[in-house]
Short mmCIF file of C-alpha atoms in Angstrom, two decimals:
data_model
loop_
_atom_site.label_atom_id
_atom_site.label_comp_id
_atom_site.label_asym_id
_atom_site.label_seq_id
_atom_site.Cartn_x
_atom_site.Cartn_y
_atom_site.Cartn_z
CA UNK A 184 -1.76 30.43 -22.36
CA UNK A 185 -0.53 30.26 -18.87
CA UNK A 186 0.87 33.77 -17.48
CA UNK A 187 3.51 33.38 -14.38
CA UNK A 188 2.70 34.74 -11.25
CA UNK A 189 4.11 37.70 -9.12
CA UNK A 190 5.42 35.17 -6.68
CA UNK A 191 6.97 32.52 -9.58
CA UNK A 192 8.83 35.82 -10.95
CA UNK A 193 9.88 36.78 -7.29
CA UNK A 194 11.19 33.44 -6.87
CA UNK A 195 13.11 33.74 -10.03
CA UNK A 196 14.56 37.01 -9.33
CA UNK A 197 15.95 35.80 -5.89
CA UNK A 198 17.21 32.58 -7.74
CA UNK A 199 19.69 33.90 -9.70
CA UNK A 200 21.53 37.26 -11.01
CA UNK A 201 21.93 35.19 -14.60
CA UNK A 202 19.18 34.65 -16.67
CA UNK A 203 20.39 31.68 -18.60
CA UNK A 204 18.14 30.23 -20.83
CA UNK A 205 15.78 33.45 -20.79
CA UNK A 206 12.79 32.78 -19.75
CA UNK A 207 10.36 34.47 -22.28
CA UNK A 208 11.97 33.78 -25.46
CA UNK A 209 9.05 35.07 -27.51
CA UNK A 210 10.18 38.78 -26.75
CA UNK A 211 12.11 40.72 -28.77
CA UNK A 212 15.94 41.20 -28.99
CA UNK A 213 15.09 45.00 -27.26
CA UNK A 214 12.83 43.62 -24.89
CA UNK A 215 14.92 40.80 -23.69
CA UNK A 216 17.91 43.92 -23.31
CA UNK A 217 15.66 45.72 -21.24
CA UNK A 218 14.03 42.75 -19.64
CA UNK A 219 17.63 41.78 -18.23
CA UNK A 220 18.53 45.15 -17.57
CA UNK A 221 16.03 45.85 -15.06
CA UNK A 222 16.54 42.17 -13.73
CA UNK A 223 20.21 43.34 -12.82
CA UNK A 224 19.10 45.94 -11.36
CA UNK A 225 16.57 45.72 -8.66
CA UNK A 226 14.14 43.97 -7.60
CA UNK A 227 11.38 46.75 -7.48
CA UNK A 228 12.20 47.47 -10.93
CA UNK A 229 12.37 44.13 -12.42
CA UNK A 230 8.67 43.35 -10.97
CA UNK A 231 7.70 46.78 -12.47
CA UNK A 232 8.87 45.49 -16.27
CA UNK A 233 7.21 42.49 -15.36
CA UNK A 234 3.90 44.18 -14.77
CA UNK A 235 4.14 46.03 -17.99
CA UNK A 236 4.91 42.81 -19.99
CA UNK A 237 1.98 41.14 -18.36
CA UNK A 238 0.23 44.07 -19.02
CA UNK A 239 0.56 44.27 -22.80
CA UNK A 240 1.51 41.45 -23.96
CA UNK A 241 -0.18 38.24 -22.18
CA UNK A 242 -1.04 36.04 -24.00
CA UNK A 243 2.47 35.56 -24.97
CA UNK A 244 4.14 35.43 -22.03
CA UNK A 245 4.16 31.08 -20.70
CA UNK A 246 6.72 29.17 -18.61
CA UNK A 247 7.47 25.86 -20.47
CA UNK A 248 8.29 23.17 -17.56
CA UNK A 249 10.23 20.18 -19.18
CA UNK A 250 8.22 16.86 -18.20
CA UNK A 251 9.98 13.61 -18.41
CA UNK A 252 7.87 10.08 -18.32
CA UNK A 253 8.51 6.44 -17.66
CA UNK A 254 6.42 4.15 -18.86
CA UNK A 255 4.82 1.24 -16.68
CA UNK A 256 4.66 -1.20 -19.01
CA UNK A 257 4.57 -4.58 -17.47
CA UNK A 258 4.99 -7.35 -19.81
CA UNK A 259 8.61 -4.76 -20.32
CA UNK A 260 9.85 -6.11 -16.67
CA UNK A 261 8.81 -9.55 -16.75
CA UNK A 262 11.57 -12.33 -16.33
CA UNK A 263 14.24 -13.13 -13.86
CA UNK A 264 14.99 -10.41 -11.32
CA UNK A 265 17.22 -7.98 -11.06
CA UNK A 266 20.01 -8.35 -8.74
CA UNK A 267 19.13 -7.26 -4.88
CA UNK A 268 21.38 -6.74 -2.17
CA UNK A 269 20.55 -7.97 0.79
CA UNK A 270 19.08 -5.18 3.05
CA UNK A 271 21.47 -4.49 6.23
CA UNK A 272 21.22 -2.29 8.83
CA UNK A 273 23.87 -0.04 9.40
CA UNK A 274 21.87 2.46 11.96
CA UNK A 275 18.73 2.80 13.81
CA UNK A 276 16.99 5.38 15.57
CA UNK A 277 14.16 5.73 18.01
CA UNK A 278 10.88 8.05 18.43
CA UNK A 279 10.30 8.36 22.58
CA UNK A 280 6.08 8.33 23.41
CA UNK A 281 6.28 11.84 22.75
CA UNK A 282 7.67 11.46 19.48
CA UNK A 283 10.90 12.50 20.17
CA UNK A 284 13.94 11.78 18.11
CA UNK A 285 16.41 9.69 19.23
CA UNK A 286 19.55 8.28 18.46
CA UNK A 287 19.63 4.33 18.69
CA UNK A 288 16.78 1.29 19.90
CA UNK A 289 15.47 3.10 23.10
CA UNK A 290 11.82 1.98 21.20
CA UNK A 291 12.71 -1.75 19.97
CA UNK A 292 10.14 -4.23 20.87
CA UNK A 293 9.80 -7.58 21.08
CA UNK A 294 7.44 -9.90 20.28
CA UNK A 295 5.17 -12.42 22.27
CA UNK A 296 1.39 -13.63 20.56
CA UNK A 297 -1.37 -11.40 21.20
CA UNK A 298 -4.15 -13.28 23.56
CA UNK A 299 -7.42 -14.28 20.68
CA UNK A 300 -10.93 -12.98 21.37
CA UNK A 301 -9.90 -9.31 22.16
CA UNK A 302 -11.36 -6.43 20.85
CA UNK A 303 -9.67 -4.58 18.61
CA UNK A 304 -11.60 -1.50 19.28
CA UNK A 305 -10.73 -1.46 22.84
CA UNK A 306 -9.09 1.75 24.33
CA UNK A 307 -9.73 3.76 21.29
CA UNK A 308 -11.07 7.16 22.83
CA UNK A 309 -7.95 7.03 25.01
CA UNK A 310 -5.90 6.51 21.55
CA UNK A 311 -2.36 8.66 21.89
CA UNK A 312 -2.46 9.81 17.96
CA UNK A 313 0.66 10.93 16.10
CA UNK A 314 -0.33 13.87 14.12
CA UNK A 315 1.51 13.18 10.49
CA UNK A 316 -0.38 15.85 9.03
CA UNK A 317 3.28 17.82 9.82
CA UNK A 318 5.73 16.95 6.96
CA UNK A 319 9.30 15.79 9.00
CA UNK A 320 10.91 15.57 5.31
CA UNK A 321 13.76 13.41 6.00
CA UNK A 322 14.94 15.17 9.21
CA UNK A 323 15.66 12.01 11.59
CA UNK A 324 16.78 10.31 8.70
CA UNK A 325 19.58 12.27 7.73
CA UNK A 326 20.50 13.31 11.73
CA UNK A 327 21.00 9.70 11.86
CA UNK A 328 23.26 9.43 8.77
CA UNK A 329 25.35 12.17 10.06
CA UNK A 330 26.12 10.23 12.95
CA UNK A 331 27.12 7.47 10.68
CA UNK A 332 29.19 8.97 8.87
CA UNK A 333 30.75 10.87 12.30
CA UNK A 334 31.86 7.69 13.28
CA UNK A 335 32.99 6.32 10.05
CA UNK A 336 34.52 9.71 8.62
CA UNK A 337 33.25 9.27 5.34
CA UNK A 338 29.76 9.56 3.42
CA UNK A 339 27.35 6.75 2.47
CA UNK A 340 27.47 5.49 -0.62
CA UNK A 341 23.96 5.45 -1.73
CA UNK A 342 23.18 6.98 -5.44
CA UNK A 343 18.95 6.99 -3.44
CA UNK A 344 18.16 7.90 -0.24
CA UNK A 345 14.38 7.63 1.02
CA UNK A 346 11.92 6.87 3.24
CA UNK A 347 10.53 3.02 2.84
CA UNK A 348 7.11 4.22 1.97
CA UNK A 349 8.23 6.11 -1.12
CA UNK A 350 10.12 2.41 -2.43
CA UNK A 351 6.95 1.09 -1.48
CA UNK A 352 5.36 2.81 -3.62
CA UNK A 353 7.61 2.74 -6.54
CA UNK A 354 8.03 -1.11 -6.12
CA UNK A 355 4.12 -1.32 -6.01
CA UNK A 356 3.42 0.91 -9.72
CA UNK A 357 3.23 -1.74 -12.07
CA UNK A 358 0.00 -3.47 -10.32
CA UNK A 359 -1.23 -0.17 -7.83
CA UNK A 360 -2.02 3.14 -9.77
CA UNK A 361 -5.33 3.96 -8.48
CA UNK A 362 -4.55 6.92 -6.28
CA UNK A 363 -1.16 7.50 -7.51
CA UNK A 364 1.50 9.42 -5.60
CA UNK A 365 3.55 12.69 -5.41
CA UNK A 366 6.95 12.74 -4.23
CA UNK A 367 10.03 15.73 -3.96
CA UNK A 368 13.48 14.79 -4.69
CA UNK A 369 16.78 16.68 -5.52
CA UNK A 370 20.35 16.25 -6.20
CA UNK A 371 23.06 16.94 -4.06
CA UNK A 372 26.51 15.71 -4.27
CA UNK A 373 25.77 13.02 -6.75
CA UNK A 374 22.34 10.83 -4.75
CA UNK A 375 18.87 11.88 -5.12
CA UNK A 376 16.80 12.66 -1.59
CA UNK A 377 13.23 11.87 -2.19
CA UNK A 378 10.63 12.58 0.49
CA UNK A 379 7.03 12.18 0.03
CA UNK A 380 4.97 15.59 -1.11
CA UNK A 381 3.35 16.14 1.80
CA UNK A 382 0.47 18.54 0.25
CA UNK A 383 -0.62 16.02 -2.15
CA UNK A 384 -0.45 13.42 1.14
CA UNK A 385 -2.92 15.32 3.14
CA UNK A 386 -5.10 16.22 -0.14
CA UNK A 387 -5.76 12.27 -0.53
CA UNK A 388 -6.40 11.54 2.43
CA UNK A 389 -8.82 13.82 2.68
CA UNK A 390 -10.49 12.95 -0.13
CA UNK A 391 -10.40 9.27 1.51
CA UNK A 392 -12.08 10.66 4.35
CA UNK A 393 -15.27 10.79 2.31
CA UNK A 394 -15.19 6.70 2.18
CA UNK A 395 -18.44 5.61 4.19
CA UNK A 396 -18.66 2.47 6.31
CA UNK A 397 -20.37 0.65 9.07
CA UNK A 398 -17.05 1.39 11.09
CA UNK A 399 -15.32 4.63 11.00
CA UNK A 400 -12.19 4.32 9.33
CA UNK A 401 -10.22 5.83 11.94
CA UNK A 402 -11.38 2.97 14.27
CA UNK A 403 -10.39 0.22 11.88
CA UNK A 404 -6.97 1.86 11.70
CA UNK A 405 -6.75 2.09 15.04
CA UNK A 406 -7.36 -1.83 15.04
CA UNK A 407 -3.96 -2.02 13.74
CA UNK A 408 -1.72 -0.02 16.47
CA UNK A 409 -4.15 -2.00 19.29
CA UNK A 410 -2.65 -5.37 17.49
CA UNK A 411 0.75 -4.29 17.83
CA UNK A 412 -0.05 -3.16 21.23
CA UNK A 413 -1.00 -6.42 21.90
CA UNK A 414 1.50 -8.39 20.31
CA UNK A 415 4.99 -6.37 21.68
CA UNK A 416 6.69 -5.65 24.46
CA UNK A 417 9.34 -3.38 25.76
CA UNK A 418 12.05 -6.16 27.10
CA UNK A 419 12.27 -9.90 26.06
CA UNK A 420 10.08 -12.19 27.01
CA UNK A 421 12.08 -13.22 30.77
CA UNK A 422 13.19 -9.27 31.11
CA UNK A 423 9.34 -8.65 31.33
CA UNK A 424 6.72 -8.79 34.72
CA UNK A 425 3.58 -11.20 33.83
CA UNK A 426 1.68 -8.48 34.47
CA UNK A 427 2.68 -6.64 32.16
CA UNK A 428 2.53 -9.71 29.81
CA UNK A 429 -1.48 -10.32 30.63
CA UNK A 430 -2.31 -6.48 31.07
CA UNK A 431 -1.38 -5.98 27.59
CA UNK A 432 -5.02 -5.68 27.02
CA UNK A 433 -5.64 -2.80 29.14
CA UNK A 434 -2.60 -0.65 27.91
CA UNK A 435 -2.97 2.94 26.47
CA UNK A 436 -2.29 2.79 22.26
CA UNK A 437 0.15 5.54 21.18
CA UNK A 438 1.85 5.53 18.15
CA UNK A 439 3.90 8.17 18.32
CA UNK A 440 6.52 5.65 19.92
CA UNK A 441 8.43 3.84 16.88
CA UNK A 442 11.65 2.31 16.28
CA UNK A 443 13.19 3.23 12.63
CA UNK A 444 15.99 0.91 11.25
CA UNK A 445 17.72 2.32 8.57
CA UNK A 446 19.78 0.25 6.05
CA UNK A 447 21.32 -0.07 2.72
CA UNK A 448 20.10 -2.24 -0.39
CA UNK A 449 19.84 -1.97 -3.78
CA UNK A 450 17.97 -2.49 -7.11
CA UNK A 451 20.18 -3.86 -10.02
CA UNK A 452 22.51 -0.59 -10.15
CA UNK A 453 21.59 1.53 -8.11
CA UNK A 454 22.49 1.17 -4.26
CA UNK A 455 19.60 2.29 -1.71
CA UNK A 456 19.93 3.71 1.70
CA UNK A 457 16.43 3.40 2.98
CA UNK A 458 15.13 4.37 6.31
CA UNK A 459 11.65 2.80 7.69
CA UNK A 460 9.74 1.68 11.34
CA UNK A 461 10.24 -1.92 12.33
CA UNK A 462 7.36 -3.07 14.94
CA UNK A 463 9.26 -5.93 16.70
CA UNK A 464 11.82 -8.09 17.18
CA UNK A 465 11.75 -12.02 17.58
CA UNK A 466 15.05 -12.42 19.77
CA UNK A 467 17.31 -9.78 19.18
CA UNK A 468 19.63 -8.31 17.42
CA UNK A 469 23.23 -9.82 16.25
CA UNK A 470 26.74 -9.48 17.76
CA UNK A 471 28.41 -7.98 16.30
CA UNK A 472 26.22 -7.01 13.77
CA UNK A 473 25.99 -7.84 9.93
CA UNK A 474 23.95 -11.25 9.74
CA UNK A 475 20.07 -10.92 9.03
CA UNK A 476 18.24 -9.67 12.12
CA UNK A 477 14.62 -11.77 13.13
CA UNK A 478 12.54 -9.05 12.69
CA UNK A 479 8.53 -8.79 12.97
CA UNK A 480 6.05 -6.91 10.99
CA UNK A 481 2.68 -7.02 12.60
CA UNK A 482 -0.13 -6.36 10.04
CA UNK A 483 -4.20 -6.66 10.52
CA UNK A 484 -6.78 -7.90 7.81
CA UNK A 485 -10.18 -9.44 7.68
CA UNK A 486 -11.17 -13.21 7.88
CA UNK A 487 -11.66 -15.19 4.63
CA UNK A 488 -15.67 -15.21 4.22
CA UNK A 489 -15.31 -16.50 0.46
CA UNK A 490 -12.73 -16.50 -2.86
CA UNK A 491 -13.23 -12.94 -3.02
CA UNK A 492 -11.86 -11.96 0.35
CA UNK A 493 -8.70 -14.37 -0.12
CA UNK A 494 -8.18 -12.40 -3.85
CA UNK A 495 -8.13 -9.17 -1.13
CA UNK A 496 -5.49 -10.66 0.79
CA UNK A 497 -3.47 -11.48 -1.84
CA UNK A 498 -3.55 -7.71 -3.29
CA UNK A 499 -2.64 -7.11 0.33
CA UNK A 500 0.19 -9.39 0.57
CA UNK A 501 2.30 -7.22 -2.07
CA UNK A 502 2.73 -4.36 0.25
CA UNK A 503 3.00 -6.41 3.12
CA UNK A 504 6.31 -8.03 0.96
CA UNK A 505 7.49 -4.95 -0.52
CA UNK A 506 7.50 -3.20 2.95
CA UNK A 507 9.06 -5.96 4.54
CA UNK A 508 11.57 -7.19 1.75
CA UNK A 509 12.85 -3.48 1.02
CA UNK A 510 14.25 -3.52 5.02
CA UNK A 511 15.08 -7.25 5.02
CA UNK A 512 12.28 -8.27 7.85
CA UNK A 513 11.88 -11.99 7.17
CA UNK A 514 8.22 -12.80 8.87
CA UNK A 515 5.02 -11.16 8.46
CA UNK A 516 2.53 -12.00 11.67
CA UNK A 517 -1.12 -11.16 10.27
CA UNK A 518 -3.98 -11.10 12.44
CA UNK A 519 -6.94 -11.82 11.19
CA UNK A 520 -10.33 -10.13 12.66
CA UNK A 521 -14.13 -10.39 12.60
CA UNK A 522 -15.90 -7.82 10.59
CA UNK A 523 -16.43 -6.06 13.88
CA UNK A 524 -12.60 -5.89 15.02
CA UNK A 525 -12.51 -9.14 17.68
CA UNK A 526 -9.05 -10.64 16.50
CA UNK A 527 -10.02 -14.74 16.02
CA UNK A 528 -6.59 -16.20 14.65
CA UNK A 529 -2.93 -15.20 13.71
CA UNK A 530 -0.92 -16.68 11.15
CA UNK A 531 2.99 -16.46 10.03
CA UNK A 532 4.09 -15.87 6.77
CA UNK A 533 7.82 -16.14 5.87
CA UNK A 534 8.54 -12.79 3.61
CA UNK A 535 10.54 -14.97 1.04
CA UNK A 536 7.63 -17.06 0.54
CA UNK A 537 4.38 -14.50 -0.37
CA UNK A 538 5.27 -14.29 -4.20
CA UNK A 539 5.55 -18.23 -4.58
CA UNK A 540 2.28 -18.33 -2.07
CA UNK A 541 0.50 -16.12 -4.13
CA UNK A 542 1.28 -17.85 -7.82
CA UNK A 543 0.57 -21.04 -6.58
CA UNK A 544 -3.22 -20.17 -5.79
CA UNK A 545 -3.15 -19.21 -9.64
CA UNK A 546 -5.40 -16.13 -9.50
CA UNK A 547 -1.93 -13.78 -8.99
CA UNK A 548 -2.66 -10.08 -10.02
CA UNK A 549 1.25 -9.15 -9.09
CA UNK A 550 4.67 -10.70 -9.62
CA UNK A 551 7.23 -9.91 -7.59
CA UNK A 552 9.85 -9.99 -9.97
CA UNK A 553 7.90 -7.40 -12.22
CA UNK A 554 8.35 -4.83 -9.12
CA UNK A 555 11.95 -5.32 -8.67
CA UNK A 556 13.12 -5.13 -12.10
CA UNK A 557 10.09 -2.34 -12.70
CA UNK A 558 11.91 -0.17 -9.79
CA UNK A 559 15.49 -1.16 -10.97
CA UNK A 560 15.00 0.62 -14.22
CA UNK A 561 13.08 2.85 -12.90
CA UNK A 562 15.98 4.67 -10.00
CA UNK A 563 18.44 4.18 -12.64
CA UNK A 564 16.56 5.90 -15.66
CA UNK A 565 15.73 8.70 -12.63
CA UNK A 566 19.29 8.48 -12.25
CA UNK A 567 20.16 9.82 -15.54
CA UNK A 568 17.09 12.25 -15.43
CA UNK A 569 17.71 14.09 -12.17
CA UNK A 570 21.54 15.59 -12.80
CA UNK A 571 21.17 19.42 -11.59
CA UNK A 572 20.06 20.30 -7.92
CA UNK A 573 16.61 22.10 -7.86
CA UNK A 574 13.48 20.34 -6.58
CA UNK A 575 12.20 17.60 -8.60
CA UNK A 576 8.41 16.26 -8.68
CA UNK A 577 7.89 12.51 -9.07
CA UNK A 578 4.42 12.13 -9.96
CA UNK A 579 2.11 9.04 -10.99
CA UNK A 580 -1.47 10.46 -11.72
CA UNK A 581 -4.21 8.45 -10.45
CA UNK A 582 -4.61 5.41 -12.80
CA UNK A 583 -2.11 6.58 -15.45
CA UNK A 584 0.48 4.44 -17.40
CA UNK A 585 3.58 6.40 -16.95
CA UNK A 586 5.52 8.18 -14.44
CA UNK A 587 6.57 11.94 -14.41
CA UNK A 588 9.36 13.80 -13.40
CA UNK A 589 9.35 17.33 -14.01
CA UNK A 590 11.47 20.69 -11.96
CA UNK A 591 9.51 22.56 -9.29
CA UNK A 592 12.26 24.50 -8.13
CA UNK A 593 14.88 25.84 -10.45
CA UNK A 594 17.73 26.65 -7.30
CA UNK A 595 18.31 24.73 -4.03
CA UNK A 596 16.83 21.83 -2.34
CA UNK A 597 13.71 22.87 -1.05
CA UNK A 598 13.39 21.69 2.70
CA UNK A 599 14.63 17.73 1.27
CA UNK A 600 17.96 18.30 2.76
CA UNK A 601 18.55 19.68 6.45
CA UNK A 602 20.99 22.84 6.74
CA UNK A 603 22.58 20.37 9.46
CA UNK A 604 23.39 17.73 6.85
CA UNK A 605 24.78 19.99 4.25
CA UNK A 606 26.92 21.82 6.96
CA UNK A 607 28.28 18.17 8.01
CA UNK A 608 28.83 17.04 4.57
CA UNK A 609 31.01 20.01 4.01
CA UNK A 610 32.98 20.26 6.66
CA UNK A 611 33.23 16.44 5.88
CA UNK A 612 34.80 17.44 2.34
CA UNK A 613 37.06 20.04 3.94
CA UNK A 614 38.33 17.03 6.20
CA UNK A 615 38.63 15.03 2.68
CA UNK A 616 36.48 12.55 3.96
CA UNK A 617 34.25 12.79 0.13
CA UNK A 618 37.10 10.82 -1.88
CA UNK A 619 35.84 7.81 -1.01
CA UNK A 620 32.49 6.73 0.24
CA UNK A 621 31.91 4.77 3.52
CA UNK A 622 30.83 0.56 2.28
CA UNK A 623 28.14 0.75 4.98
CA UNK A 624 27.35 -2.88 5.58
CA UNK A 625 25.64 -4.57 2.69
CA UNK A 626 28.48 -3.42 0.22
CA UNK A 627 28.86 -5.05 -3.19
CA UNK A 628 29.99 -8.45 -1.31
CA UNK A 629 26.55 -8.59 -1.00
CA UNK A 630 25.51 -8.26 -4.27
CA UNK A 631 22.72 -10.76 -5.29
CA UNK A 632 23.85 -13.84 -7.40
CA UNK A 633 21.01 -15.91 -7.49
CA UNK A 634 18.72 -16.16 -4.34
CA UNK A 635 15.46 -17.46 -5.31
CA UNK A 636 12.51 -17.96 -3.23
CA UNK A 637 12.65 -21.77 -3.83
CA UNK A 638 10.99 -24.33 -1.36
CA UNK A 639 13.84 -25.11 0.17
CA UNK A 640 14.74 -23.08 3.33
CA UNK A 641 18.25 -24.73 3.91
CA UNK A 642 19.10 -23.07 0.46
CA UNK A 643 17.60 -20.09 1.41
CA UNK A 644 19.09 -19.70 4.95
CA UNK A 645 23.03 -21.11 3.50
CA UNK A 646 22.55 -17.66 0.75
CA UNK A 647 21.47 -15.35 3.46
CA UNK A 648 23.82 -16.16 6.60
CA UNK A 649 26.51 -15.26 3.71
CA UNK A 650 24.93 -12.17 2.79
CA UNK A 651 25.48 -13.58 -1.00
CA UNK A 652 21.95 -13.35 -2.05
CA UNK A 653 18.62 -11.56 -3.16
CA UNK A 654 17.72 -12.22 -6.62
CA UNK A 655 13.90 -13.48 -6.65
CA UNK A 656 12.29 -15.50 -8.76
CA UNK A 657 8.49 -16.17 -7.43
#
């Protein structure tokens, strides 16, 4: 049997003066007396009975963690959607070129076509790296709700609030559990924070780094920053030089610049405040705001050489829709390259149309539907499993068929939550400002009634300009 360690009973001795439920129930009534005695005492002399009762007794002394699992079973979420509000953005923020936080779109970008024949590989020893290896939690994300909910006096109402990769890859589950993924979360003041478990981040991607290839994989990532490079630029199209426009070639990669829009959503019951980088913008943004904004998500992938490439692409195409239908960006720009990085054509995909696309070519390995109403049960089931603070583990083990959720942290919130954000939210409460959450645009007006991605995109548009739609069918 497992026997706690002197830092687990450290940690539990600077939790909490109450030992309630005990932790070693095995021991006698005496033991427990004295066990609690010493635990109210000091801490020098609770770690000294816990020497002697690892001394004597070990193989009796175990720390049961409570491990609760959700099932991915897919024929379970097949069917007609689950309602989906449309995704609006109700704040934005910006990283500068030294990755800088700031408040607002000083890093928006707009799009104009990347020139064909370029290298991809081009510039990459003078490639301006972010290093992600640093876990940011959800620091910028929460700054930026503060400032929301500055100006509005009240607090979002979202029951989750997340970065978009962590949706992505709860969305992504039913049909993606090859490398799994490890996430934190915990409670406070009635939504769950979940970040992404930054140890078990860097782990797998080291373990990736053992993946062998005529190419490095850092260069073929890098492909995908140089086609955004190539593709954006930092003022509309008659704001910029033609310089500029034609030296796009020759310009230095960093992508430590990024523009983050965060918005609000939601999956059947449970409304979603997500946070996530947008790559460009086709015009720009409206005024005031609240329609759907003409976003851009630039993505890279190889040319078709045969059936078995185009069955990649379409295992491709579900992130590429999750990522962009979680923040409500409506076209996907994907440019397709040589085996050897030279960029030979781009195509445009509209967002709504990528699960219809992919059924119609009949060899489908994901439905769309399947990972909404898969993640709608899922948040609200986690929901009604997450109801105490503490840090929470959400964990889907490399090929497994269920998802666990199990305590890390008995106390607290971990570094999820900023000091800065729970210091706001109660002075907030103080001001009485917690009665009644802000309807950050996207409210339950916008609840989803029946969009479906049909072929007709007068239908489509009519739901969407009246923010009454976002149930798919595909």
């Amino acid at each position: 049997m497992s026997r706690p360690s002197l830092t687990y009973l450290v940690k539990l001795f600077n939790a909490s003066r109450i030992l309630s439920p005990f932790p070693f129930p095995h021991l006698s009534a005496r033991a427990q007396r004295l066990f609690r005695t010493s635990f109210l005492c000091s801490q020098s002399a609770f770690l000294h009975f816990s020497h002697i009762l690892l001394r004597r007794r070990p193989e009796r002394v175990q720390v049961t963690i409570m491990t609760h699992r959700f099932p991915i079973e897919v024929n379970r979420f097949r069917g007609e959607s689950e309602p989906v509000k449309r995704p609006k953005e109700f704040a934005c923020f910006s990283y500068d070129e030294e990755h800088q936080y700031h408040l607002g779109d000083r890093s928006l970008k707009w799009y104009y076509p990347s020139p064909l024949g370029v290298d991809l590989s081009k510039g990459y020893e003078n490639f301006i790296k972010h290093d992600d290896s640093v876990d940011e939690h959800l620091d910028s994300l929460l700054t930026t709700i503060v400032h929301h909910e500055k100006e509005t006096g009240k607090p979002i109402d979202a029951h989750i609030v997340t970065w978009r990769g962590m949706m992505t890859k709860i969305l992504a589950a039913p049909f993606d559990n090859r490398d799994g993924f490890e996430m934190n979360a915990t409670l406070y003041r009635d939504a769950i924070f979940i970040e992404e478990f930054n140890d078990h981040k860097q782990a797998s991607r080291a373990a990736q780094q053992n993946w062998k290839s005529a190419i490095p994989q850092e260069v073929m990532q890098f492909w995908g920053y140089k086609f955004e490079t190539l593709s954006t630029m930092p003022r509309p199209w008659g704001e910029t030089s033609r310089e500029y426009i034609e030296g796009r070639d020759s310009h230095v990669v960093n992508n430590k610049e990024q523009y983050c829009s965060v918005v609000r959503t939601g999956l059947g019951k449970s409304i979603v405040c997500i946070g996530g980088e947008v790559d460009a913008i086709w015009d720009s943004k409206p005024n005031p705001p609240g329609p759907p904004i003409n976003w851009v998500e630039l993505k890279t992938s190889a040319e078709f050489r045969g059936e078995r490439d185009m069955d990649n692409f379409d295992r491709k195409l579900m992130k590429f829709w999750i990522q962009s239908f979680l923040l409500g960006v409506p076209k996907i720009i994907v440019g397709f390259r040589s085996p050897d990085g030279i960029l030979l054509r781009i195509q445009e995909f509209r967002t709504e149309d990528i699960p219809s696309m992919v059924k119609r070519r009949g060899r489908a390995e994901w439905d769309g539907n399947v990972c909404i109403n898969f993640a709608s049960a899922f948040l609200e089931w986690l929901r009604e499993t997450i109801t105490t603070e503490g840090v929470w583990r959400i964990r889907l083990a490399p090929k497994s068929q269920h998802i666990e959720v199990f305590k890390v942290e008995e106390v607290g919130h971990g570094r999820i939550i900023t000091d800065e954000f729970m210091n706001w939210r109660i002075k907030l409460s103080i001001r009485g400002g917690s009665g009644t959450s802000a309807i950050i645009p996207g409210g339950d007006g916008d609840a989803a009634t029946g969009t479906s991605l049909l072929n007709s995109s007068e239908q489509n548009a009519e739901i969407h300009a009246q923010g009454g739609g976002a149930r798919v069918t595909t």
